[in-house]
PDB file of C-alpha atoms in Angstrom:
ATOM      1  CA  UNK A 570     169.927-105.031-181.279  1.00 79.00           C
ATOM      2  CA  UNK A 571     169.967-106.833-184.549  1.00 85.00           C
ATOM      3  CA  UNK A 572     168.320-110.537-184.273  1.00 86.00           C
ATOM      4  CA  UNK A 573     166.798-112.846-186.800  1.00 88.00           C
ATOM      5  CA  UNK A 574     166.114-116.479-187.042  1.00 88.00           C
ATOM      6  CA  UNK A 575     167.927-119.310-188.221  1.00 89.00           C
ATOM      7  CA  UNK A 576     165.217-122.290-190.380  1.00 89.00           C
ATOM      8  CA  UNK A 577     166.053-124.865-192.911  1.00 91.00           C
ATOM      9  CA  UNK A 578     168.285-128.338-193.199  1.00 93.00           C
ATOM     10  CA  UNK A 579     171.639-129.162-193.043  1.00 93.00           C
ATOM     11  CA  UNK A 580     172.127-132.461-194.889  1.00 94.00           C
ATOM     12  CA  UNK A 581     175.515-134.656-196.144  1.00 91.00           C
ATOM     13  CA  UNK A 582     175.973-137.853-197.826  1.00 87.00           C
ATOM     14  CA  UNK A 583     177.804-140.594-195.450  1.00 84.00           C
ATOM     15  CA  UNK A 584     175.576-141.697-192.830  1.00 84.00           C
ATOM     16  CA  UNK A 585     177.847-142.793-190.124  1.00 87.00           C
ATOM     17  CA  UNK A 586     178.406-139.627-188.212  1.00 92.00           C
ATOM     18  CA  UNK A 587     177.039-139.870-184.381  1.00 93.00           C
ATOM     19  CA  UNK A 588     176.793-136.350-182.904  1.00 94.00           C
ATOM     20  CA  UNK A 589     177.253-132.880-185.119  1.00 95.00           C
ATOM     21  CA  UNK A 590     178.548-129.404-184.000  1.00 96.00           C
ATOM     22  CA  UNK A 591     175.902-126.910-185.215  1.00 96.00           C
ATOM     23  CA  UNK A 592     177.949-123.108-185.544  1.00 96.00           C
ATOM     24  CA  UNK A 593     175.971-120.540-186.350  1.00 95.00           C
ATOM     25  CA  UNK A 594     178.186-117.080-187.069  1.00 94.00           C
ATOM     26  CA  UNK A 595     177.193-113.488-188.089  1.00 93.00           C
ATOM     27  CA  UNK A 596     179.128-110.804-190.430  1.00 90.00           C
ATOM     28  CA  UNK A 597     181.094-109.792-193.360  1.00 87.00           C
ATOM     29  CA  UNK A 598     183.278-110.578-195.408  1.00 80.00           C
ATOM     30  CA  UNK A 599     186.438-109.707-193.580  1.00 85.00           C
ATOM     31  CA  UNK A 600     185.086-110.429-189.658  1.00 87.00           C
ATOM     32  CA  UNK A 601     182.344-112.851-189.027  1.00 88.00           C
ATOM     33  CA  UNK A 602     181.530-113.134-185.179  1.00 89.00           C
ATOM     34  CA  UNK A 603     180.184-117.045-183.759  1.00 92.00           C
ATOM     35  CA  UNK A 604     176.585-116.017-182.104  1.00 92.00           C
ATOM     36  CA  UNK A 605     176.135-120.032-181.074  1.00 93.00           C
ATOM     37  CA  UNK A 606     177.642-123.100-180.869  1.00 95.00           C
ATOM     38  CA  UNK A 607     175.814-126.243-180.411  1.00 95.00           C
ATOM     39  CA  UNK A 608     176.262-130.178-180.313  1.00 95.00           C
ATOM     40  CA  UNK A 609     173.522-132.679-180.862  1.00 95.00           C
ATOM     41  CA  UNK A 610     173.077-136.167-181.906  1.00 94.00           C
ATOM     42  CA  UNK A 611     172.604-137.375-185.366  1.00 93.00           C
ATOM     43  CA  UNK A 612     172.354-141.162-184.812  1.00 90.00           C
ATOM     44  CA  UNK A 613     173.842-141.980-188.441  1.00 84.00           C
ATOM     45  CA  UNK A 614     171.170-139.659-189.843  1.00 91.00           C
ATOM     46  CA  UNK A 615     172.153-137.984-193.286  1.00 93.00           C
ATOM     47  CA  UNK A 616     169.530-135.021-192.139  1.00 94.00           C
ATOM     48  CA  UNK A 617     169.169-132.451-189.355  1.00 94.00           C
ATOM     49  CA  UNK A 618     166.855-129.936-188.586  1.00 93.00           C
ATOM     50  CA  UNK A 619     168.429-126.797-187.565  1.00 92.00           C
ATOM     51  CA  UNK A 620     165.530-125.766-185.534  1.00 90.00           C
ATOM     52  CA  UNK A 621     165.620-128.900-183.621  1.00 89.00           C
ATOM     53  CA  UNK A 622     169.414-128.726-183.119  1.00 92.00           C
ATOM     54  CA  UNK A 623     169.492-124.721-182.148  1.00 91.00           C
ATOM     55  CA  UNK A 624     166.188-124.963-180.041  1.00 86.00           C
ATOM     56  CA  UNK A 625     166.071-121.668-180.033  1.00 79.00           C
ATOM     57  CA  UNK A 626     166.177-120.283-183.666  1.00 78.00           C
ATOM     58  CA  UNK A 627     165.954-116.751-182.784  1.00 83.00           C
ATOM     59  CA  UNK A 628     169.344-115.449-182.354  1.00 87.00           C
ATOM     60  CA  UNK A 629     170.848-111.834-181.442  1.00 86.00           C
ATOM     61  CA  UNK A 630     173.485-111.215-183.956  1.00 86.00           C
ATOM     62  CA  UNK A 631     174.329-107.711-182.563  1.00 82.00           C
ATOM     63  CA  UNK A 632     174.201-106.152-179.482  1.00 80.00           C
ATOM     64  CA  UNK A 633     174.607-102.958-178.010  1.00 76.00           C
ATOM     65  CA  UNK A 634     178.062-100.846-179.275  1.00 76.00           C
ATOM     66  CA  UNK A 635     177.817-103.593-181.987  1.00 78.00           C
ATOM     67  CA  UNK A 636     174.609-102.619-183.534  1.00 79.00           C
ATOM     68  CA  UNK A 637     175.434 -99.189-182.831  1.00 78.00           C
ATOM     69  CA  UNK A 638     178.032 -99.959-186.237  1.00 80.00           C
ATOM     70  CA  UNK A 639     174.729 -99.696-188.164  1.00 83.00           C
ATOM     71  CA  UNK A 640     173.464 -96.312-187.914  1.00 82.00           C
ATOM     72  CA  UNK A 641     172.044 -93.559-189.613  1.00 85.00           C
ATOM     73  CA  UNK A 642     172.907 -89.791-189.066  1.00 84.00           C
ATOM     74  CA  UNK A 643     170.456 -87.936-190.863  1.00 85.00           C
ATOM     75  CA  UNK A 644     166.778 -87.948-189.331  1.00 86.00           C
ATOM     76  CA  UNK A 645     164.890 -89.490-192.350  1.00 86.00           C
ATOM     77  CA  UNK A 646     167.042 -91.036-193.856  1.00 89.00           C
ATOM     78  CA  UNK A 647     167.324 -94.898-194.550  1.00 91.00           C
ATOM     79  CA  UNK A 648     170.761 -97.336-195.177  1.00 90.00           C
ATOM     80  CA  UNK A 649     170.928-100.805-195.988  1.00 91.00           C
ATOM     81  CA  UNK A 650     173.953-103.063-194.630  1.00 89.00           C
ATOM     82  CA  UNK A 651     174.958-106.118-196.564  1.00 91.00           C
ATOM     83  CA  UNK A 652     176.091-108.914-194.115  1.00 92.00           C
ATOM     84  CA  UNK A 653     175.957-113.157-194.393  1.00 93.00           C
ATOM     85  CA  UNK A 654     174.651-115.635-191.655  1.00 93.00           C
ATOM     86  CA  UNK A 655     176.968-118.709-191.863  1.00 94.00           C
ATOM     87  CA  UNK A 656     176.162-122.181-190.473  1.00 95.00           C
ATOM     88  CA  UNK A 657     178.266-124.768-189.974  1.00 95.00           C
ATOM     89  CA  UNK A 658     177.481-127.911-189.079  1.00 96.00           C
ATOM     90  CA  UNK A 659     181.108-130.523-188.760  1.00 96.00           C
ATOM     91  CA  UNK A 660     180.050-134.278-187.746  1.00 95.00           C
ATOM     92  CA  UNK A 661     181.719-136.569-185.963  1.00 95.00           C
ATOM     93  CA  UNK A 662     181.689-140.641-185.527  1.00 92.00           C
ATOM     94  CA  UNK A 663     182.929-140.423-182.546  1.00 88.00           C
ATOM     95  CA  UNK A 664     185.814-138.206-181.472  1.00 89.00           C
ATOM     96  CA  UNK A 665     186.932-138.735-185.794  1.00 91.00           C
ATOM     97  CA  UNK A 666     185.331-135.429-187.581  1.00 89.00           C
ATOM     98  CA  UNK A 667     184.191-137.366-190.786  1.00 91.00           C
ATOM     99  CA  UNK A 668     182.604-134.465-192.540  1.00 92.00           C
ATOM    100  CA  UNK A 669     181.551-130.536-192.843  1.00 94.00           C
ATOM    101  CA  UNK A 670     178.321-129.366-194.420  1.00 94.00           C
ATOM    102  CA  UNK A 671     178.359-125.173-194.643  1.00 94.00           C
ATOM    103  CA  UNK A 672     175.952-122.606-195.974  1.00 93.00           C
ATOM    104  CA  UNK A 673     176.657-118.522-196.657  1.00 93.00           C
ATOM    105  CA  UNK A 674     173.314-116.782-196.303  1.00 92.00           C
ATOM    106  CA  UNK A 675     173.221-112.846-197.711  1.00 92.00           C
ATOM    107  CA  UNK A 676     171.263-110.918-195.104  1.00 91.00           C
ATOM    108  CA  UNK A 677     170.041-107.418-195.698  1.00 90.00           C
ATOM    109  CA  UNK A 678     169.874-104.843-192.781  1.00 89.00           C
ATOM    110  CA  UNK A 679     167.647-101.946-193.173  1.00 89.00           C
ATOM    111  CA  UNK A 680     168.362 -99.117-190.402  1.00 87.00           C
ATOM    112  CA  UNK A 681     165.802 -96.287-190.721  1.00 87.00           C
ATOM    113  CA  UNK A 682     166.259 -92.892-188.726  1.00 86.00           C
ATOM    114  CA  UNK A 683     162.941 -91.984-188.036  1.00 84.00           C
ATOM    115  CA  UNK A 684     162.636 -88.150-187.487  1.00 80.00           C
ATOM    116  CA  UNK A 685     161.748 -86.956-183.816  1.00 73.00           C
ATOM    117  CA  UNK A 686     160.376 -84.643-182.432  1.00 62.00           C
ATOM    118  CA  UNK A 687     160.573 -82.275-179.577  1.00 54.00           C
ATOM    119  CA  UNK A 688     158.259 -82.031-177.134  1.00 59.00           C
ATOM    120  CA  UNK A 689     158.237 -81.585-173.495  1.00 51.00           C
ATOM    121  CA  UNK A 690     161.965 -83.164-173.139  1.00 48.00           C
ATOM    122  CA  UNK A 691     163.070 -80.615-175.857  1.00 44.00           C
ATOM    123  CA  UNK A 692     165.089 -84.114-176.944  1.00 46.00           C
ATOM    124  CA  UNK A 693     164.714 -85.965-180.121  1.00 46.00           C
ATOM    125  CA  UNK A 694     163.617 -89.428-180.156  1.00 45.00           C
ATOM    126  CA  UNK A 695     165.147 -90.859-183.325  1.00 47.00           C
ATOM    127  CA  UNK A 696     165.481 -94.486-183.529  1.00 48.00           C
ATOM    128  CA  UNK A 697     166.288 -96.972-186.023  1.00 46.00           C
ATOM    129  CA  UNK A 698     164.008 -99.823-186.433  1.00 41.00           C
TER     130      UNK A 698
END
């Protein structure tokens, strides 16, 4: 599994929006995957708190066969994936979108392939952490 957490705040310049659709999406340059989508009311704010608006700022960005992508062959050996966390957050004043605030964050992904050993099993137990 690959998670991290999603901090900071979106902000834009017309105040008259009433609710905002937080998107918060995961990958390269090519493919990039939506992990959540959210709506919450901004009350003609020009300010939200993505914490407050995601409620739950740790997200899983890859699961299973997905973070599988990121591996490393050789025991011992270490590889570092380049990917971006986008958010998006498009407002609304009413059902009108009035406006769309976006940020590209660079995230680094270091996969280590820690050497095992072999003990009663007679299995490895490399893992990337």
């Amino acid at each position: 599994m690959v998670a991290g957490t999603v901090s900071g705040t979106a902000e834009w310049s017309r105040p008259r929006a009433t609710h905002a659709e937080v998107t918060v999406g995961f990958g390269t340059d090519d493919t990039t995957v939506q992990v959540r989508s959210v709506t919450t009311t901004v009350a003609n704010r020009t300010e939200l708190t993505l914490a407050n608006a995601l409620v739950d700022t740790r997200l899983q960005f890859l699961t299973a066969g997905e973070a599988d992508d990121l591996s490393v062959a050789a025991d011992g050996r270490t590889r570092t994936y380049d990917r971006t966390v986008t958010v998006t957050v498009t407002l609304y004043a009413g059902d009108q979108d009035t406006e769309t605030v976006a940020a590209d964050v660079p995230v680094e992904i270091v996969v280590t392939n820690e050497p095992g050993n072999s003990e009663e099993s007679g299995g490895s137990n490399a893992g990337a952490t």
